[in-house]
Amino acid sequence: MSYNLSARPPFLAPSLPPLGLALASTLFALPALAQDAPNAAPIARVEITGSNIRRAEAETASPVQTLNAADIERSGKSSVAELLQTLAVDNQGSVPTTFGGGFASGASGISLRGLGTSSTLVLLNGRRVAPYGLADDGQKVFADLNIIPLEAVERVEILKDGASAIYGSDAIAGVVNVILRRDFQGTTVRGNYGKTKDWDGRDARAAITHGFGDLDTDRYNVLLNLEYSEKAVIWHRDRAGRGAVGRSDLRDLGFSAQESLSGAGAITTNNAAGSAVNGNVRNPATLDYYNRGNLAGAGFTRLFPGAACGNFTNHPQGDPGGGCLTDPAQQYGQIQPKQKNINFFGRGTWQLTPALQTYAELNLYHSESTSSTTPSAIHSSVGYPGGPVSNAAVALGAAHPDNPYFGTAARMRYLAADVGPRVSDIESTFSRFVAGIKGTAAGWDIDSALLYSENKVSNDRNGYLQRDVAFALLNPSAANVAAASLNPRYAALPPGSVWRIAENAGLNSPELYGALSPTISNDARTRIAQIDFKASRAMGKLAGGDMGVAVGAEFRHESTRLEPTAGTERGNIIGLGYSAYRGSRRASAVYAEVLAPVLANLELSAALRADHFSSLGNSYTPKVGAKWTPVRQLALRGTFAKGFRAPNAAENGVGGLAAFSTASDPVRCALGVEVACDPASIAVITSPNPDLAPERSRSYSLGAVWDPLPRTSVSVDLWQIRRKNEINQEQTDAAIAAGNVARDPSTATGIPGDPGAITAVLASYVNSAQTKVRGVDIDARQRFVLGGDMGNLVFDVKWTHLFKWLRIERDGSERDFAGTHGNCDVSNCMGTPDDRVNLGATWERRNWRVSANVNYRAPLDNVLFKNDPDGCATHYANGNDAPGGCRLASFTTIDLTGRWLATPQLEVFASVQNLFDKVAPLDPLTYGATGYNPLDYAGAAGRFISAGLKYKF
């Protein structure tokens, strides 16, 4: 197995840290010691993720969870990404492929220990991959799990403690190492097809694997794998009646039309209204909003019977303020976006000599995904690095033919359904090439390779509104027309053109829509070029056996570039945040590792790595471990490690981020503006910080592996990770409390002292004080041999419990997120469950295998952090905490899979995900899904049934 052990060329060595050079020089001199131990017998060794030393036993001082091909089949999941995100070790901050509205739409990432995707290192055959071109939340750079070809996977090893001493930056929370097949002979064809019980969400996959050549007789082997998959869209509207799934109008569950959980179009209070599909317009004299379809609108100088709400929707009404209510999230939103992937993996191996072989690997991946969300609201504020852009003043001009206050300009809140939904078409192309040599030389096991990996992403968006054009077409004042005339498409329109809305939208020309909402695009690219070298051997016999030593070096160059979406660099796209960054860096490292069996039952290990980053300087990360086996059935183990994560280009490069988060406005709430008391979407402008220091961590683990019976195994591991200098956006609510906001005074109500709504929160990336995460992993397995030729029955459980997920700010304030809905400043605002459990039961008999898998997510307190003085994050219309007891229900699904080996060549398999069709419980706070938590995707989609065939030639 190769690892992330890259070598810096000798002519570049002077820039390596001096300690690293001394360490490497000393250990390369160690072969002389080995000469003093003649006739040392070789030992059978295996390679384990988290170590560069082959060893006699697979169980190390570090806890490693291994999923082999059979485990993947038993899960019934159709991709590695789907499987990993159901594991107990995955937690807050993971990125599901289904999150089509996120910054990293089209990709999927894992977050071990809830420390974020950027603190979880993903390797392919032990080496890095180029990260996805779009950073999650505009900040967190991560590897896209979708690039992994499922049929080529041999196993997945998950190292569950810190590993920077072995792999360098980004391994603070652990490592996911996906190991693909090394050689193969013959041909295998596999296909499967599935749909939900509602006969949508098609998941079709086909794969062919072909291998030829025998390394022993032919001295070569070539493995080729090609896979194609596609997922069809699942619309919110097709889950109508499935609890709260896909609904933003939750009045029937007890929420108020005067809050943000009533869909769209409500008129909430003086000078405040939502976006109605037929338009809510403000009385210029009283600042009260009235719906255009309201024939009794105070002060109307024109009436519009065609604008009656019933002409646009049959959605239940009932807004006390007289707005026209719709649920655009249900009408236009998706549970699962459409996606197509094609994946190629090839590996060639040539045995140069009995001791040396060369190898080459090629990964190619291309995906196309299409996600849809609600039409744009014309007044949504945005931000860009230059500051906030308030669109609250958008208005129908005095002479606009659809203005009910004809003769006077009037502000409007309008949902641009005539433009259509906002749609993103994302194409991602990933490539990775490795060429290396490995084998034995001068008594050392060596492995050295060149690596090049690249990811390109393009994102085409439709349905977004050009601010300057929208303002001019609605209110053609001299200033608005002058600003819009710089846009060639607007300038080409006939003079005096106006955007007709709602019932009159059919009068608009295609050219007008082309100027108002053209296709806007941006591109991204990431690259890694790396050379590495490692060597290991046994030497210096100790009481427990041979001592193992490994040394290595690496050099890599990384670059990343994300272009801003056209128009966002000046805040001209209504409702779309700005995200752009670029940067590059060189990283070099040397490392060494020692495995010392000092006694027959005591094994000590130590590793030290010295990294140098061109922009940050040096970093030294050690790791030590011990494993003691007092009796054959029991092993006690423990580790201590330091780790680090270097800031990425999105955090300390050139660029910036203007995005959206969820927060309330305590200032206006205290004044009695009720709509400001509950969390709502809010713009956050974050600037890169070139003075950021690397994140630093200390991780501890202490555990036991107990095999009391021949078919029984139990492991328990207590662990803690303490991360300092954590790189975060400033907490949104803390920035609001500190007054780091921009407001629009023109949106103030008549309440004395009302400063107006927040248009943007102004923040930057900062090194927070620290995060401390503590928990326990339990892994147990029991096999029963059934009598009477009934086969075997295997039970297993994997349980991760969080005791604490504590974030400490520099001012000393503490927030514990374990078991709560926080941290809402990270991906999806999906909460931090303090318990995740995977249970499995498998019956095996001859050519049959049937498995049941139970996945459990613990309940969440619907607060932003433990003991939040603001109390529950959301409330019902009567003021009570929402959901009941301010607690999101737990969620459990049962999956059933079966396999029948019909002939030695033909395998038939099937699975039922969410066997009992459990409905995802209500979650009114998350922004990663509508009405339900992204963790509970299976309960939103519903029961899913699939079947397939696999044939071996």
XYZ file of C-alpha atoms in Angstrom, residues 352-886:
535
model
C 10.902 -5.463 -13.640
C 12.884 -7.936 -11.570
C 11.917 -10.417 -8.873
C 12.483 -7.611 -6.369
C 11.172 -4.521 -8.191
C 7.991 -3.614 -10.006
C 6.752 -0.475 -11.659
C 3.148 0.602 -11.639
C 0.901 3.294 -13.046
C -2.607 4.360 -12.095
C -5.067 6.536 -13.971
C -8.341 7.876 -12.568
C -10.754 9.830 -14.757
C -14.110 11.074 -13.521
C -16.764 13.302 -15.029
C -20.064 14.312 -13.494
C -22.996 16.473 -14.505
C -25.544 17.581 -11.948
C -28.568 19.855 -12.152
C -30.125 21.365 -9.075
C -33.170 23.613 -8.811
C -34.440 25.965 -6.162
C -37.047 28.674 -5.765
C -37.431 31.646 -8.115
C -35.563 34.746 -7.071
C -37.044 37.343 -4.773
C -36.297 40.767 -6.237
C -35.345 42.420 -2.928
C -32.813 39.910 -1.554
C -29.706 41.728 -0.354
C -26.233 40.504 -1.235
C -22.658 41.272 -0.395
C -19.320 41.379 -2.112
C -15.844 42.215 -0.817
C -16.597 45.911 -1.285
C -19.464 45.737 1.201
C -23.183 44.987 1.410
C -25.651 45.763 -1.345
C -29.168 46.387 -0.114
C -31.955 45.704 -2.574
C -34.733 46.633 -0.157
C -35.499 49.787 -2.114
C -36.521 47.986 -5.298
C -39.753 49.561 -6.475
C -42.335 49.815 -9.186
C -41.862 53.160 -10.907
C -44.504 55.843 -10.769
C -45.514 55.113 -14.373
C -45.148 51.342 -14.279
C -48.385 49.894 -15.675
C -48.587 47.232 -12.942
C -48.190 49.674 -10.037
C -51.387 49.933 -7.934
C -50.063 53.282 -6.646
C -49.804 54.619 -10.188
C -48.322 58.101 -10.103
C -45.991 57.364 -7.178
C -43.085 54.930 -6.973
C -43.883 52.080 -4.583
C -41.618 49.423 -3.100
C -42.484 45.877 -4.068
C -41.822 42.370 -2.769
C -42.189 39.967 -5.693
C -41.314 36.320 -6.310
C -40.171 36.193 -9.930
C -42.037 33.021 -10.900
C -42.316 34.296 -14.466
C -38.503 34.113 -14.732
C -38.583 30.563 -13.399
C -36.632 28.630 -10.791
C -32.955 29.218 -10.154
C -31.083 26.322 -11.736
C -27.431 25.326 -11.463
C -25.777 23.038 -13.995
C -22.445 21.821 -12.642
C -19.832 19.834 -14.515
C -16.887 18.368 -12.653
C -13.913 16.655 -14.264
C -11.338 14.913 -12.092
C -8.096 13.289 -13.162
C -5.298 11.594 -11.270
C -2.168 9.934 -12.593
C 0.420 8.052 -10.559
C 3.602 6.389 -11.828
C 5.925 4.674 -9.416
C 8.304 1.915 -8.506
C 8.219 -0.332 -5.466
C 9.931 -3.415 -4.190
C 13.005 -4.361 -2.215
C 16.451 -2.826 -2.481
C 19.407 -3.262 -0.102
C 17.138 -4.824 2.485
C 14.624 -1.978 2.387
C 11.025 -2.062 1.185
C 10.765 1.026 -1.015
C 7.977 2.869 -2.776
C 8.392 6.050 -4.792
C 6.036 7.749 -7.215
C 5.103 10.825 -9.160
C 1.541 12.072 -8.765
C -0.494 14.610 -10.680
C -4.133 15.273 -9.843
C -6.558 17.929 -11.046
C -10.189 18.887 -10.638
C -12.048 21.311 -12.898
C -15.544 22.538 -12.124
C -17.833 24.743 -14.194
C -21.121 26.089 -12.906
C -23.754 27.605 -15.205
C -26.662 29.304 -13.456
C -30.032 30.386 -14.808
C -32.935 32.198 -13.195
C -30.831 34.735 -11.289
C -31.652 38.412 -11.685
C -29.283 41.175 -12.756
C -29.724 43.897 -10.158
C -29.111 46.873 -12.426
C -31.439 45.565 -15.146
C -34.199 44.588 -12.689
C -34.152 47.995 -11.025
C -34.282 49.795 -14.391
C -37.046 47.606 -15.842
C -39.221 48.043 -12.758
C -38.443 51.665 -12.064
C -36.887 53.365 -15.113
C -35.610 56.415 -13.289
C -32.750 58.325 -14.873
C -30.256 56.913 -12.378
C -31.478 53.332 -12.810
C -31.493 53.529 -16.598
C -28.006 55.043 -16.642
C -26.650 52.219 -14.480
C -28.348 49.503 -16.537
C -27.307 50.989 -19.882
C -23.776 49.744 -19.224
C -25.248 46.272 -19.770
C -25.227 45.599 -23.546
C -28.333 43.404 -23.402
C -30.332 46.077 -21.626
C -29.011 48.757 -23.957
C -30.301 46.731 -26.912
C -33.879 46.705 -25.581
C -36.382 49.238 -26.978
C -36.308 52.495 -25.005
C -38.868 52.573 -22.241
C -38.962 48.782 -21.810
C -40.486 47.642 -18.533
C -40.717 44.268 -16.849
C -44.391 43.303 -16.652
C -45.068 41.173 -13.622
C -47.419 38.441 -12.469
C -50.627 38.350 -14.568
C -49.047 40.497 -17.277
C -45.751 38.621 -17.545
C -46.833 37.138 -20.876
C -46.239 40.551 -22.429
C -42.483 40.325 -21.826
C -40.222 39.497 -24.759
C -37.539 36.788 -24.725
C -34.985 39.583 -25.219
C -36.162 41.260 -22.021
C -35.743 38.047 -20.051
C -32.360 37.566 -21.702
C -31.213 40.906 -20.319
C -32.891 40.423 -16.947
C -31.737 36.857 -16.291
C -28.936 35.647 -18.588
C -26.897 32.521 -17.968
C -24.105 33.348 -15.526
C -21.090 31.129 -15.004
C -17.943 30.559 -13.034
C -15.087 28.057 -13.152
C -12.760 26.503 -10.620
C -9.623 24.410 -10.771
C -7.425 22.686 -8.199
C -4.116 20.931 -8.817
C -1.636 18.793 -6.927
C 1.763 17.717 -8.278
C 3.779 15.486 -5.970
C 6.865 13.321 -5.791
C 7.352 10.983 -2.858
C 9.703 8.349 -1.535
C 9.479 6.013 1.440
C 11.449 3.063 2.710
C 10.942 0.655 5.583
C 12.638 -2.397 7.005
C 13.041 -4.575 10.045
C 16.184 -4.204 12.134
C 17.664 -4.424 15.619
C 15.942 -7.393 17.251
C 14.260 -6.642 20.580
C 12.688 -8.898 23.187
C 9.389 -8.940 21.330
C 10.854 -9.285 17.835
C 12.394 -7.163 15.116
C 12.197 -3.397 15.363
C 10.584 -1.730 12.358
C 11.806 1.525 10.902
C 10.386 3.726 8.126
C 11.680 6.937 6.612
C 10.466 9.058 3.774
C 10.210 12.441 2.147
C 7.827 14.271 -0.122
C 7.449 17.443 -2.091
C 4.246 18.753 -3.587
C 2.904 21.859 -5.227
C -0.739 22.824 -4.732
C -2.745 25.486 -6.501
C -6.380 26.462 -6.447
C -8.458 29.021 -8.269
C -12.154 29.846 -8.090
C -13.421 32.563 -10.378
C -16.364 34.635 -9.140
C -19.718 34.086 -10.782
C -20.122 36.847 -13.336
C -21.726 39.845 -11.668
C -21.184 38.829 -8.049
C -17.860 40.669 -7.950
C -19.873 43.901 -7.796
C -22.962 42.638 -5.988
C -25.096 42.713 -9.120
C -26.775 39.280 -8.838
C -29.785 39.506 -6.573
C -29.683 36.873 -3.840
C -26.411 35.224 -4.923
C -23.382 35.513 -2.696
C -19.834 36.146 -3.824
C -17.166 33.460 -3.560
C -13.762 33.637 -5.196
C -10.203 32.826 -4.209
C -6.871 31.878 -5.627
C -3.549 30.800 -4.224
C -0.722 28.315 -4.470
C 1.875 26.880 -2.154
C 4.769 24.467 -1.999
C 5.008 21.887 0.740
C 7.952 19.638 1.569
C 8.397 17.135 4.345
C 10.580 14.416 5.807
C 9.376 11.878 8.312
C 10.406 8.822 10.250
C 8.651 6.122 12.202
C 9.781 3.402 14.622
C 7.899 0.323 15.802
C 9.551 -1.276 18.832
C 8.271 -4.587 20.271
C 10.153 -4.040 23.515
C 8.532 -7.091 25.136
C 6.675 -10.066 23.830
C 3.408 -8.403 24.866
C 4.339 -4.705 24.634
C 4.681 -2.734 21.417
C 5.712 0.910 21.325
C 5.559 3.138 18.277
C 6.680 6.660 17.489
C 6.595 8.915 14.452
C 7.849 12.391 13.704
C 7.194 14.515 10.664
C 8.683 17.859 9.700
C 6.736 19.934 7.146
C 7.666 23.180 5.456
C 5.077 25.349 3.690
C 6.234 28.142 1.439
C 3.752 30.586 2.957
C 3.701 29.445 6.585
C 7.093 28.118 7.607
C 7.774 24.916 9.515
C 5.621 22.474 11.420
C 6.740 19.501 13.512
C 4.186 16.843 14.409
C 4.967 13.811 16.592
C 2.894 10.764 17.419
C 3.480 8.014 19.974
C 1.530 4.867 20.678
C 1.553 1.760 22.798
C -0.192 -1.588 22.649
C -0.029 -3.993 25.581
C -1.390 -7.528 25.396
C -1.459 -8.860 28.965
C -3.323 -11.986 27.820
C -3.943 -13.331 24.367
C -7.599 -12.278 24.358
C -7.064 -8.704 25.526
C -5.077 -5.793 24.105
C -4.882 -2.328 25.632
C -3.866 0.518 23.365
C -3.338 4.240 23.407
C -1.948 7.072 21.309
C -0.954 10.698 21.598
C -0.506 12.830 18.502
C -0.105 16.407 17.428
C -1.625 17.625 14.202
C -2.042 20.695 12.074
C -4.008 22.109 9.192
C -2.497 24.796 7.018
C -4.895 27.577 5.917
C -6.169 27.055 2.400
C -6.428 29.633 -0.356
C -10.057 30.409 0.486
C -8.991 31.392 4.014
C -5.707 33.247 3.500
C -5.457 33.747 -0.255
C -6.861 36.434 -2.484
C -10.643 36.712 -2.729
C -13.553 36.732 -0.352
C -16.939 35.290 0.488
C -20.418 36.738 0.671
C -22.841 34.012 1.675
C -25.931 33.392 3.763
C -26.357 32.029 7.257
C -29.233 31.778 9.730
C -29.576 34.196 12.644
C -32.036 36.293 14.592
C -31.744 40.032 15.265
C -31.682 40.557 19.053
C -31.643 44.346 18.756
C -34.912 44.579 16.825
C -36.400 41.649 18.733
C -35.848 43.482 22.045
C -37.694 46.470 20.587
C -40.734 44.312 19.830
C -40.228 43.567 16.129
C -41.509 39.995 16.315
C -40.301 38.938 12.863
C -36.713 39.581 14.036
C -36.926 37.189 16.987
C -36.684 33.937 15.052
C -33.707 32.886 12.898
C -33.931 33.893 9.266
C -31.610 33.911 6.283
C -28.998 36.653 6.526
C -26.062 37.749 4.373
C -22.546 37.331 5.785
C -19.534 38.998 4.152
C -16.260 37.305 5.092
C -12.802 38.457 4.043
C -9.629 36.307 3.800
C -6.996 36.862 6.438
C -3.347 36.564 5.325
C -2.214 36.569 8.968
C -3.941 33.298 9.837
C -1.862 30.773 11.731
C -2.213 27.030 11.066
C -4.673 25.089 13.148
C -2.934 22.950 15.769
C -4.271 19.889 17.507
C -3.506 17.397 20.230
C -5.343 14.103 20.105
C -5.490 11.286 22.623
C -6.963 7.808 22.431
C -7.143 5.043 25.006
C -8.855 1.774 24.292
C -9.094 -1.969 24.579
C -9.689 -4.812 22.142
C -11.167 -7.874 23.820
C -11.831 -11.238 22.186
C -13.400 -13.214 25.045
C -14.537 -16.045 22.751
C -13.251 -17.298 19.389
C -16.187 -15.663 17.544
C -16.583 -12.569 19.715
C -14.741 -9.279 19.445
C -15.300 -6.017 21.306
C -13.319 -2.799 21.130
C -13.813 0.362 23.148
C -11.835 3.528 22.447
C -12.046 6.762 24.400
C -10.736 9.736 22.429
C -10.289 13.455 22.607
C -9.177 16.028 20.052
C -8.218 19.517 21.138
C -7.820 21.920 18.245
C -6.296 25.355 18.753
C -6.139 28.320 16.406
C -9.220 26.922 14.701
C -9.907 28.796 11.467
C -13.506 29.945 11.409
C -15.734 32.615 10.151
C -16.542 34.854 13.060
C -19.692 33.598 14.767
C -22.653 35.265 13.089
C -24.588 35.946 16.273
C -21.429 37.211 18.016
C -20.776 39.623 15.140
C -24.386 40.826 15.368
C -24.080 41.309 19.129
C -20.855 43.276 18.575
C -22.613 45.514 16.065
C -20.550 44.368 13.086
C -23.500 44.656 10.753
C -24.889 46.820 7.976
C -28.547 47.854 8.232
C -31.100 49.443 5.954
C -32.902 52.183 7.928
C -35.561 52.427 5.240
C -36.984 49.061 6.360
C -37.637 50.280 9.920
C -41.110 49.847 11.341
C -42.948 52.516 13.269
C -41.551 51.157 16.549
C -39.357 53.826 18.204
C -35.649 53.103 17.914
C -36.010 50.456 15.188
C -32.709 50.652 13.223
C -34.018 48.663 10.277
C -33.263 45.158 9.050
C -29.757 43.765 8.838
C -28.553 43.679 5.244
C -25.235 41.968 5.998
C -23.026 40.731 8.800
C -19.398 41.850 8.363
C -16.868 39.197 9.377
C -13.468 37.761 8.575
C -11.707 34.453 8.998
C -10.097 34.295 12.406
C -8.133 31.884 14.548
C -10.581 31.024 17.307
C -9.261 29.973 20.683
C -9.893 26.241 20.552
C -12.297 23.363 20.052
C -12.393 20.325 22.298
C -14.211 17.197 21.159
C -14.421 14.134 23.381
C -16.180 10.844 22.820
C -16.107 7.072 22.794
C -16.290 4.487 20.012
C -17.677 1.006 20.630
C -17.253 -1.704 18.029
C -18.514 -5.212 18.713
C -18.959 -8.309 16.579
C -20.449 -11.705 17.361
C -20.665 -14.729 15.068
C -22.904 -17.737 15.729
C -22.565 -21.041 13.899
C -26.090 -22.368 13.498
C -26.586 -26.105 13.634
C -28.300 -28.322 11.130
C -26.717 -26.781 8.051
C -28.385 -23.476 8.831
C -25.305 -21.389 8.185
C -23.889 -18.525 10.234
C -25.402 -15.527 11.940
C -23.256 -12.419 12.462
C -24.141 -9.387 14.576
C -22.134 -6.183 14.727
C -22.556 -2.754 16.301
C -20.647 0.484 15.842
C -21.555 3.284 18.223
C -20.005 6.725 18.539
C -20.998 8.907 21.487
C -19.962 12.538 21.920
C -19.464 13.663 25.499
C -18.525 17.156 24.436
C -18.137 19.315 21.328
C -16.913 22.527 22.871
C -15.879 25.662 21.009
C -14.081 28.350 23.010
C -13.754 31.853 21.610
C -10.845 34.166 22.302
C -12.955 36.180 24.710
C -13.377 33.052 26.849
C -17.001 32.380 25.933
C -17.828 28.698 25.496
C -20.393 26.885 23.398
C -20.980 23.172 23.629
C -22.710 21.864 20.511
C -22.947 18.166 21.433
C -26.539 17.026 21.165
C -27.755 20.396 19.863
C -28.657 21.895 16.494
C -25.464 23.958 16.392
C -23.008 24.806 14.941
C -25.054 26.682 12.339
C -21.978 28.404 10.932
C -20.910 25.180 9.224
C -22.365 23.180 6.384
C -26.136 22.717 6.340
C -26.794 23.759 9.958
C -27.677 20.098 10.491
C -26.688 19.780 14.147
C -24.284 17.681 16.173
C -25.898 14.400 17.285
C -24.306 13.050 20.436
C -25.084 9.470 19.375
C -24.855 7.727 16.025
C -25.211 3.959 15.875
C -24.874 1.341 13.131
C -26.283 -2.114 13.886
C -25.972 -5.053 11.544
C -27.245 -8.606 11.396
C -26.235 -10.979 8.602
C -27.322 -14.541 7.899
C -25.052 -16.543 5.597
C -25.826 -19.989 4.266
C -24.177 -21.567 1.255
C -24.974 -19.295 -1.685
C -27.301 -16.983 0.277
C -26.590 -13.877 2.327
C -29.239 -11.636 3.890
C -28.391 -8.558 5.976
C -30.349 -6.056 8.007
C -28.707 -2.741 8.870
C -30.043 -0.281 11.421
C -28.888 3.351 11.311
C -29.717 5.546 14.311
C -29.346 9.285 14.792
C -29.985 10.602 18.308
C -32.464 13.426 19.033
C -31.244 17.018 18.922
C -32.088 19.888 21.237
C -33.322 22.676 18.973
C -30.986 25.251 20.465
C -27.908 26.801 18.888
C -25.732 25.496 21.759
C -26.202 24.020 25.210
C -27.700 26.395 27.762
C -28.259 29.051 25.119
C -29.687 32.023 27.047
C -31.925 32.801 24.074
C -33.638 29.474 24.573
C -35.266 27.509 21.791
C -34.229 28.456 18.269
C -37.751 28.361 16.803
C -41.275 28.804 18.165
C -44.866 28.025 17.309
C -47.394 30.767 16.673
C -48.519 30.603 20.327
C -44.969 31.216 21.553
C -44.260 27.656 22.633
C -40.956 26.033 21.795
C -40.854 24.273 18.446
C -40.809 21.403 17.844
C -42.516 20.274 21.048
C -40.128 20.324 23.965
C -37.624 22.180 21.766
